[in-house]
Amino acid sequence: MFESLGDRLQNALHKIKGYGKITEDNISDMMREIRLALLEADVNYQVVKEFTNTVKEKALGEEVQKSIKPGDLFVKIVKDELTELLGGESSPLSMNGNPATLMLVGLQGSGKTTTIGKLANFLRKKHGKKPLLVACDVYRPAAIDQLKQLGKQLGIEVYEEGKKDPVEISKKAISYAKENGYDYVLIDTAGRLHIDEELMDELKNIEKAINPQEVLLVIDSMMGQDAINVITGFHESLSLTGVILTKLDGDTRGGVALSVRHLTNVPIKFIGTSEKLDGLDSFDPERMAGRILGMGDIVSLVEKATEVIDEEEAMSAAKKMQSGKYDLEDFLKQMKQIKKLGPLENLIKMLPGAKKMGLTNVNIDPKQIAHVEAIVLSMTPKERKNPDIIKASRKTRIAKGCGLSVQEVNQLLMQFDQMKKMMKQMSSGNFKMPF
Amino acid sequence: MGLFSKIKNMFSKETEEKKEIEINQEEDTSMVEEKQEVKKKSAEEKSVKVYEKGLTKSRKGFVSNLISLTSRYSKITDAYFDELEEILIMADIGVNTIMKFMDRLRERVRKEKIEDPNLLKEIIVDELFIIYVDEEVLESKIHFNTTGPTILLLVGVNGVGKTTTIGKLAWQMKENGKKVLLVAGDTFRAGAVEQLKEWSEKIGVDFFGKEEGSDPASVVYDGIVKAKEENYDVVLIDTAGRLQNKVNLMKELEKINRVIASFIPEAPHETLLVIDATTGQNGISQAKSFQEITNITGIVLTKLDGTAKGGIVLAIKEEVNIPVKYIGLGEAKEDLQPFDIEAYIYGLFKDMM
């Protein structure tokens, strides 16, 4: 996400870093470049105008002019202004209310139903809440079915009454939640145009009837300049408490993210980053600004890792590595944990300077990981504990078991052997990290 | 005849037709037959009207901006150009396209020594038209296979309206007397198979699908076998939404294409890329990426009934050379219209005439 916007901004800024003096003339090309970069990222026209004006004003202001390294200061100004556009501080979800209620609204196809599944999953996992999903999209064919299937996948209950009045359904759902000890009620609504008065009235009526803690607008991050009409349209009818940006795992430059807060003062609360049900992240403006400018996002990376990696298991694996007792059984466990971190491409992108190392275009085929897993799983526990006993006939059997060639089995065994040697070196202390 | 004058003609014809219909409506219902005559006669103008209705909201901001622009400036100045650029950007016409367009416009103003903004209006419309048409004869019709089933594949990113569009297309084809089969190739998204099935029941055409999570290529394979055996005229294949940078999902699409071509070498006869009118600059990237994987024969521009203008199709035509074949103007089965560039631009500029 944001890569190409980041690229262009970084390129534009790179030139100016060494400048000893900043004048209106020597920054005019760069200002034009920044302006086009933002417009091509679908940042709202008005925002672009204000942004470039502010940056220019500050650049020509006294502070920069007196600075010893005006170029560096200029870069800092751009980053600060960018963070400001993204909303300054992050704003968490409301946890008040018993049960706390939350409704998701938006245009057709913005990703409301998928997002509501992710959100329920997020609340349960991160905050230990017991969420109830409520199906109020009574218009789109099979929308209720979609939510029910998501509920089934997640093991979270879905409240539905078929195609009845959404206002009634949401009221009843809340009393149902109260009776059955749910502490979070998430209401899925039908997609609608912000100019469809009849359907907007329906949303107003739901809002009036249940008085929710959060009304979240779901927006497709690929949206163009019309985004502002949609956001203000929904904001005029409802009191929006936040925005969720979806589909940020595409190659969108996500200009909406840079426009929403500035134009409407509604904060972005979450971003959708994959089609999987754990592909939802809290939105942090400063980290995001860092990512746009290629400064990496180590904080999020570490947070992600601590979230999915079991500390005890990691410790015991480390001990085994040091004592040279690390076997394929441990390897399998670790691989499963790494898989939980989500697509590796996404992780790589959070590394500072990933772009410079040429790592952002890496594509890792999840099938490769699946193949390795299949090979190890086709071994007997005895073989996993002691790979040395695997000779020709065992190899043939393993290859047959996982549907791959003997060559591929060999390759894995060799790699594992090398890995073990490396670990021994590391623990004996005479090993230098390659990076 | 320039587009501008053509559009003007369309506008005056439409007023006459309106009168005609009004007269008809005042008369007795026994005149139904005659009315139908009028309907047929004015089919062309009618399509314009549908655009107008759907584009009313899209148009409002765009056109009132252009009008106020023209009335506020008595002379063409730099500030005028800046504002014009803003208006075009707000319509999501590609940034590159606009920059080139503005250069051409400035050039013409300089060469032809134009000073009056009113004269520039015509040039703006004409130049926009040229971007799209580029001296080509554009074919916006669907190509039907005459020797067996016609295979149509719909592709696009998530949430653009592929399934809904299939429902509308199928209904139109059924109305035209075709035997239609819908194939549920989106086995990934929860509820997608069910959604297509509900559409098939709603419009009364046949449906083929397997359970969620099946291999989409195998669904397509079996679907085409069925279509061949049971002599269907048209097979409409739904596919899962995929973001264009997801290599593995794009490979899956390649596989689906191979499966189709293994039955009928020249199929799919049409591969339509569905694009949401609210899409911004990313639309160009979508068109480019899908074009690399499949042979996109046309675009369906959906959700034009909102406030979005879908201007990105002009940039897509210019940069990737894919024409728009249909536009979606609502959620009902009738809300799909063949694309007509003149009507489209006319819809955007109506109040300016």
Tab-separated table of C-alpha atoms in Angstrom, chain A residues 6-319:
chain	number	residue	atom	x	y	z
A	6	GLY	CA	5.988	6.909	-1.280
A	7	ASP	CA	8.361	6.336	-4.201
A	8	ARG	CA	7.445	9.536	-5.911
A	9	LEU	CA	7.578	11.604	-2.756
A	10	GLN	CA	10.899	10.076	-1.770
A	11	ASN	CA	12.358	10.759	-5.199
A	12	ALA	CA	11.175	14.331	-5.103
A	13	LEU	CA	12.544	14.845	-1.620
A	14	HIS	CA	15.823	13.080	-2.311
A	15	LYS	CA	16.998	15.863	-4.564
A	16	ILE	CA	16.433	18.587	-2.048
A	17	LYS	CA	18.237	16.971	0.876
A	18	GLY	CA	21.594	18.375	-0.051
A	19	TYR	CA	20.426	21.882	-0.854
A	20	GLY	CA	22.225	24.602	1.064
A	21	LYS	CA	19.600	27.187	0.360
A	22	ILE	CA	15.921	26.953	-0.412
A	23	THR	CA	14.343	29.426	-2.761
A	24	GLU	CA	11.001	29.570	-4.489
A	25	ASP	CA	12.790	28.818	-7.743
A	26	ASN	CA	14.739	25.738	-6.754
A	27	ILE	CA	11.790	24.033	-5.136
A	28	SER	CA	9.207	24.792	-7.816
A	29	ASP	CA	9.889	21.623	-9.835
A	30	MET	CA	9.769	19.555	-6.697
A	31	MET	CA	6.570	21.164	-5.521
A	32	ARG	CA	5.011	20.334	-8.876
A	33	GLU	CA	6.220	16.758	-8.536
A	34	ILE	CA	4.744	16.475	-5.034
A	35	ARG	CA	1.476	17.926	-6.255
A	36	LEU	CA	1.192	15.441	-9.132
A	37	ALA	CA	2.186	12.558	-6.864
A	38	LEU	CA	-0.609	13.415	-4.463
A	39	LEU	CA	-3.171	13.929	-7.210
A	40	GLU	CA	-2.271	10.631	-8.805
A	41	ALA	CA	-2.776	9.028	-5.422
A	42	ASP	CA	-6.351	10.389	-5.429
A	43	VAL	CA	-5.731	12.780	-2.585
A	44	ASN	CA	-8.563	15.285	-2.605
A	45	TYR	CA	-7.852	18.286	-4.810
A	46	GLN	CA	-8.551	20.801	-2.053
A	47	VAL	CA	-6.260	18.957	0.339
A	48	VAL	CA	-3.455	18.882	-2.214
A	49	LYS	CA	-3.779	22.590	-2.720
A	50	GLU	CA	-3.634	23.358	0.980
A	51	PHE	CA	-0.860	20.868	1.619
A	52	THR	CA	1.440	22.250	-1.061
A	53	ASN	CA	0.720	25.818	0.044
A	54	THR	CA	1.540	25.087	3.681
A	55	VAL	CA	4.710	23.195	2.826
A	56	LYS	CA	5.880	25.935	0.512
A	57	GLU	CA	5.130	28.640	3.031
A	58	LYS	CA	7.041	26.854	5.760
A	59	ALA	CA	9.929	26.064	3.430
A	60	LEU	CA	10.379	29.700	2.613
A	61	GLY	CA	9.815	30.702	6.220
A	62	GLU	CA	12.448	31.968	8.588
A	63	GLU	CA	13.176	28.709	10.400
A	64	VAL	CA	14.227	26.862	7.283
A	65	GLN	CA	16.119	29.791	5.873
A	66	LYS	CA	18.230	30.088	9.018
A	67	SER	CA	18.834	26.351	9.377
A	68	ILE	CA	22.253	24.882	8.583
A	69	LYS	CA	20.698	21.947	6.771
A	70	PRO	CA	17.591	23.388	5.170
A	71	GLY	CA	17.093	20.314	2.970
A	72	ASP	CA	16.725	17.974	5.939
A	73	LEU	CA	14.412	20.345	7.704
A	74	PHE	CA	12.282	20.477	4.597
A	75	VAL	CA	11.888	16.688	4.585
A	76	LYS	CA	10.850	16.860	8.217
A	77	ILE	CA	8.241	19.471	7.390
A	78	VAL	CA	6.753	17.203	4.723
A	79	LYS	CA	6.606	14.261	7.125
A	80	ASP	CA	5.024	16.327	9.898
A	81	GLU	CA	2.428	17.757	7.547
A	82	LEU	CA	1.695	14.290	6.201
A	83	THR	CA	1.171	12.937	9.723
A	84	GLU	CA	-1.105	15.870	10.396
A	85	LEU	CA	-3.151	15.034	7.306
A	86	LEU	CA	-3.461	11.426	8.406
A	87	GLY	CA	-4.952	12.591	11.670
A	88	GLY	CA	-2.188	13.140	14.236
A	89	GLU	CA	-3.115	10.738	17.015
A	90	SER	CA	-4.717	7.348	16.579
A	91	SER	CA	-8.246	6.949	17.890
A	92	PRO	CA	-9.291	3.625	19.385
A	93	LEU	CA	-12.693	1.998	19.271
A	94	SER	CA	-15.220	2.820	21.974
A	95	MET	CA	-15.530	0.079	24.575
A	96	ASN	CA	-18.392	1.644	26.555
A	97	GLY	CA	-21.992	0.523	26.573
A	98	ASN	CA	-23.576	-2.684	27.683
A	99	PRO	CA	-23.649	-4.134	25.143
A	100	ALA	CA	-21.574	-1.706	23.081
A	101	THR	CA	-23.218	-1.295	19.698
A	102	LEU	CA	-21.610	-0.493	16.445
A	103	MET	CA	-22.993	-0.155	12.957
A	104	LEU	CA	-21.176	-0.353	9.671
A	105	VAL	CA	-22.426	1.729	6.767
A	106	GLY	CA	-21.207	2.487	3.267
A	107	LEU	CA	-21.649	2.266	-0.490
A	108	GLN	CA	-22.262	-1.026	-2.269
A	109	GLY	CA	-19.155	-3.147	-2.624
A	110	SER	CA	-16.982	-1.235	-0.175
A	111	GLY	CA	-16.472	-4.385	1.892
A	112	LYS	CA	-18.837	-3.938	4.836
A	113	THR	CA	-19.719	-7.566	5.414
A	114	THR	CA	-16.158	-8.865	5.202
A	115	THR	CA	-15.008	-6.031	7.453
A	116	ILE	CA	-17.643	-6.727	10.075
A	117	GLY	CA	-16.425	-10.324	10.266
A	118	LYS	CA	-12.852	-9.101	10.708
A	119	LEU	CA	-13.933	-6.589	13.320
A	120	ALA	CA	-15.760	-9.218	15.379
A	121	ASN	CA	-12.681	-11.412	15.181
A	122	PHE	CA	-10.498	-8.474	16.242
A	123	LEU	CA	-12.678	-7.653	19.262
A	124	ARG	CA	-12.714	-11.239	20.427
A	125	LYS	CA	-9.005	-11.818	19.941
A	126	LYS	CA	-7.549	-8.535	21.124
A	127	HIS	CA	-10.047	-7.469	23.735
A	128	GLY	CA	-11.580	-10.765	24.768
A	129	LYS	CA	-15.057	-9.531	23.885
A	130	LYS	CA	-18.059	-11.677	23.070
A	131	PRO	CA	-19.456	-10.165	19.870
A	132	LEU	CA	-22.790	-10.747	18.157
A	133	LEU	CA	-23.162	-10.168	14.422
A	134	VAL	CA	-26.480	-8.784	13.171
A	135	ALA	CA	-27.635	-9.194	9.565
A	136	CYS	CA	-29.474	-6.039	8.496
A	137	ASP	CA	-28.656	-6.123	4.782
A	138	VAL	CA	-32.054	-7.281	3.661
A	139	TYR	CA	-31.691	-6.117	0.060
A	140	ARG	CA	-28.674	-7.603	-1.694
A	141	PRO	CA	-29.222	-11.196	-2.767
A	142	ALA	CA	-27.481	-13.617	-0.395
A	143	ALA	CA	-26.052	-10.908	1.871
A	144	ILE	CA	-27.476	-12.584	4.966
A	145	ASP	CA	-26.064	-15.852	3.752
A	146	GLN	CA	-22.636	-14.257	3.385
A	147	LEU	CA	-22.657	-13.007	6.970
A	148	LYS	CA	-23.866	-16.368	8.243
A	149	GLN	CA	-21.021	-18.113	6.485
A	150	LEU	CA	-18.503	-15.690	7.947
A	151	GLY	CA	-20.019	-16.291	11.367
A	152	LYS	CA	-19.647	-20.003	10.866
A	153	GLN	CA	-16.012	-19.692	9.822
A	154	LEU	CA	-15.271	-17.593	12.901
A	155	GLY	CA	-17.502	-19.431	15.318
A	156	ILE	CA	-19.348	-16.205	16.132
A	157	GLU	CA	-23.122	-16.112	16.366
A	158	VAL	CA	-25.151	-14.260	13.735
A	159	TYR	CA	-28.535	-12.797	14.609
A	160	GLU	CA	-30.896	-12.691	11.649
A	161	GLU	CA	-34.591	-12.559	10.954
A	162	GLY	CA	-34.518	-12.863	7.190
A	163	LYS	CA	-35.734	-9.964	5.107
A	164	LYS	CA	-37.644	-7.967	7.696
A	165	ASP	CA	-37.447	-4.330	8.733
A	166	PRO	CA	-33.805	-3.561	9.647
A	167	VAL	CA	-34.856	-1.156	12.422
A	168	GLU	CA	-36.853	-3.891	14.144
A	169	ILE	CA	-34.137	-6.472	13.612
A	170	SER	CA	-31.478	-4.277	15.214
A	171	LYS	CA	-33.688	-3.441	18.206
A	172	LYS	CA	-34.459	-7.085	18.825
A	173	ALA	CA	-30.845	-8.058	18.316
A	174	ILE	CA	-29.805	-5.754	21.129
A	175	SER	CA	-32.278	-7.199	23.615
A	176	TYR	CA	-31.191	-10.657	22.479
A	177	ALA	CA	-27.569	-9.662	23.150
A	178	LYS	CA	-28.451	-8.369	26.605
A	179	GLU	CA	-30.269	-11.565	27.530
A	180	ASN	CA	-27.481	-13.781	26.304
A	181	GLY	CA	-24.495	-11.941	27.703
A	182	TYR	CA	-22.959	-10.529	24.540
A	183	ASP	CA	-20.911	-7.417	25.166
A	184	TYR	CA	-20.545	-6.193	21.596
A	185	VAL	CA	-23.220	-5.935	18.909
A	186	LEU	CA	-22.071	-5.382	15.343
A	187	ILE	CA	-24.719	-4.412	12.814
A	188	ASP	CA	-24.176	-5.043	9.116
A	189	THR	CA	-26.250	-2.744	6.917
A	190	ALA	CA	-27.007	-2.816	3.202
A	191	GLY	CA	-24.822	-0.861	0.818
A	192	ARG	CA	-26.455	2.326	-0.374
A	193	LEU	CA	-25.756	5.553	-2.193
A	194	HIS	CA	-25.371	8.616	0.013
A	195	ILE	CA	-27.943	10.366	-2.191
A	196	ASP	CA	-30.602	7.682	-1.820
A	197	GLU	CA	-32.872	9.510	0.600
A	198	GLU	CA	-35.154	6.614	1.353
A	199	LEU	CA	-32.340	4.281	2.311
A	200	MET	CA	-30.457	6.992	4.184
A	201	ASP	CA	-33.602	7.541	6.241
A	202	GLU	CA	-33.569	3.878	7.107
A	203	LEU	CA	-30.053	4.255	8.507
A	204	LYS	CA	-31.116	7.328	10.473
A	205	ASN	CA	-33.956	5.322	11.948
A	206	ILE	CA	-31.650	2.509	13.003
A	207	GLU	CA	-29.311	5.054	14.550
A	208	LYS	CA	-32.174	6.695	16.420
A	209	ALA	CA	-33.581	3.383	17.607
A	210	ILE	CA	-30.378	1.878	18.984
A	211	ASN	CA	-28.176	4.904	19.635
A	212	PRO	CA	-24.906	3.140	18.790
A	213	GLN	CA	-21.515	3.912	20.351
A	214	GLU	CA	-19.870	3.780	16.963
A	215	VAL	CA	-21.115	4.468	13.446
A	216	LEU	CA	-18.321	3.447	11.101
A	217	LEU	CA	-18.200	4.291	7.409
A	218	VAL	CA	-16.514	1.640	5.291
A	219	ILE	CA	-14.676	3.083	2.296
A	220	ASP	CA	-12.846	1.448	-0.564
A	221	SER	CA	-9.324	2.880	-0.613
A	222	MET	CA	-9.316	2.822	-4.408
A	223	MET	CA	-11.919	5.561	-4.485
A	224	GLY	CA	-11.222	8.709	-6.428
A	225	GLN	CA	-12.281	12.299	-5.940
A	226	ASP	CA	-15.888	11.319	-5.307
A	227	ALA	CA	-14.867	10.030	-1.858
A	228	ILE	CA	-15.449	13.427	-0.334
A	229	ASN	CA	-19.042	13.529	-1.594
A	230	VAL	CA	-19.669	10.100	-0.114
A	231	ILE	CA	-18.121	10.894	3.240
A	232	THR	CA	-19.871	14.225	3.666
A	233	GLY	CA	-23.104	12.658	2.416
A	234	PHE	CA	-23.032	9.970	5.091
A	235	HIS	CA	-21.721	12.363	7.723
A	236	GLU	CA	-24.605	14.775	7.133
A	237	SER	CA	-27.205	12.085	7.738
A	238	LEU	CA	-25.480	10.168	10.526
A	239	SER	CA	-23.008	11.074	13.231
A	240	LEU	CA	-20.058	9.086	11.972
A	241	THR	CA	-17.513	8.217	14.631
A	242	GLY	CA	-14.917	6.727	12.339
A	243	VAL	CA	-13.873	5.421	8.962
A	244	ILE	CA	-12.569	1.997	7.974
A	245	LEU	CA	-10.475	1.940	4.808
A	246	THR	CA	-10.613	-1.349	2.933
A	247	LYS	CA	-8.596	-3.068	0.212
A	248	LEU	CA	-5.335	-1.363	1.138
A	249	ASP	CA	-3.527	-4.537	0.108
A	250	GLY	CA	-4.082	-3.574	-3.515
A	251	ASP	CA	-1.718	-1.257	-5.325
A	252	THR	CA	-3.852	1.719	-4.462
A	253	ARG	CA	-2.073	4.844	-3.371
A	254	GLY	CA	-4.781	5.388	-0.808
A	255	GLY	CA	-5.236	9.125	-1.193
A	256	VAL	CA	-8.519	8.851	0.705
A	257	ALA	CA	-6.495	8.228	3.844
A	258	LEU	CA	-4.817	11.563	3.367
A	259	SER	CA	-8.070	13.432	2.787
A	260	VAL	CA	-10.678	12.110	5.226
A	261	ARG	CA	-9.505	13.595	8.489
A	262	HIS	CA	-8.544	16.925	7.088
A	263	LEU	CA	-11.827	17.482	5.309
A	264	THR	CA	-14.299	16.009	7.755
A	265	ASN	CA	-12.494	15.570	11.048
A	266	VAL	CA	-13.736	11.976	11.171
A	267	PRO	CA	-10.804	9.754	12.214
A	268	ILE	CA	-9.691	6.611	10.395
A	269	LYS	CA	-9.916	3.770	12.882
A	270	PHE	CA	-9.014	0.631	10.946
A	271	ILE	CA	-7.522	-0.466	7.679
A	272	GLY	CA	-8.269	-3.699	5.822
A	273	THR	CA	-5.097	-5.353	4.597
A	274	SER	CA	-6.024	-8.775	3.258
A	275	GLU	CA	-8.955	-10.973	2.385
A	276	LYS	CA	-8.283	-13.199	5.378
A	277	LEU	CA	-10.396	-12.741	8.468
A	278	ASP	CA	-7.479	-11.394	10.476
A	279	GLY	CA	-6.636	-8.808	7.833
A	280	LEU	CA	-7.666	-5.773	9.863
A	281	ASP	CA	-5.222	-3.395	11.560
A	282	SER	CA	-5.715	-0.426	13.844
A	283	PHE	CA	-4.757	2.747	12.076
A	284	ASP	CA	-1.812	4.720	13.382
A	285	PRO	CA	-1.182	8.025	11.551
A	286	GLU	CA	2.460	8.476	12.485
A	287	ARG	CA	3.473	4.968	11.541
A	288	MET	CA	1.585	5.321	8.291
A	289	ALA	CA	3.366	8.569	7.440
A	290	GLY	CA	6.657	6.776	8.111
A	291	ARG	CA	5.650	4.034	5.725
A	292	ILE	CA	4.696	6.466	2.993
A	293	LEU	CA	8.091	8.098	3.248
A	294	GLY	CA	9.929	4.754	3.313
A	295	MET	CA	10.995	5.013	6.922
A	296	GLY	CA	9.588	1.612	7.732
A	297	ASP	CA	7.282	0.503	10.482
A	298	ILE	CA	9.187	-1.695	12.899
A	299	VAL	CA	6.757	-1.005	15.720
A	300	SER	CA	3.878	-2.629	13.881
A	301	LEU	CA	6.073	-5.532	12.843
A	302	VAL	CA	7.082	-6.305	16.409
A	303	GLU	CA	3.518	-5.916	17.611
A	304	LYS	CA	2.361	-8.368	15.015
A	305	ALA	CA	5.000	-10.888	15.950
A	306	THR	CA	4.288	-10.778	19.672
A	307	GLU	CA	0.631	-11.211	18.887
A	308	VAL	CA	0.910	-14.525	17.070
A	309	ILE	CA	4.126	-16.076	18.283
A	310	ASP	CA	3.885	-18.135	21.409
A	311	GLU	CA	6.679	-17.018	23.702
A	312	GLU	CA	7.208	-20.331	25.478
A	313	GLU	CA	7.426	-22.239	22.255
A	314	ALA	CA	9.849	-19.712	20.840
A	315	MET	CA	12.032	-20.010	23.936
A	316	SER	CA	12.114	-23.776	23.850
A	317	ALA	CA	12.928	-23.715	20.144
A	318	ALA	CA	15.783	-21.300	20.804
A	319	LYS	CA	17.170	-23.561	23.499
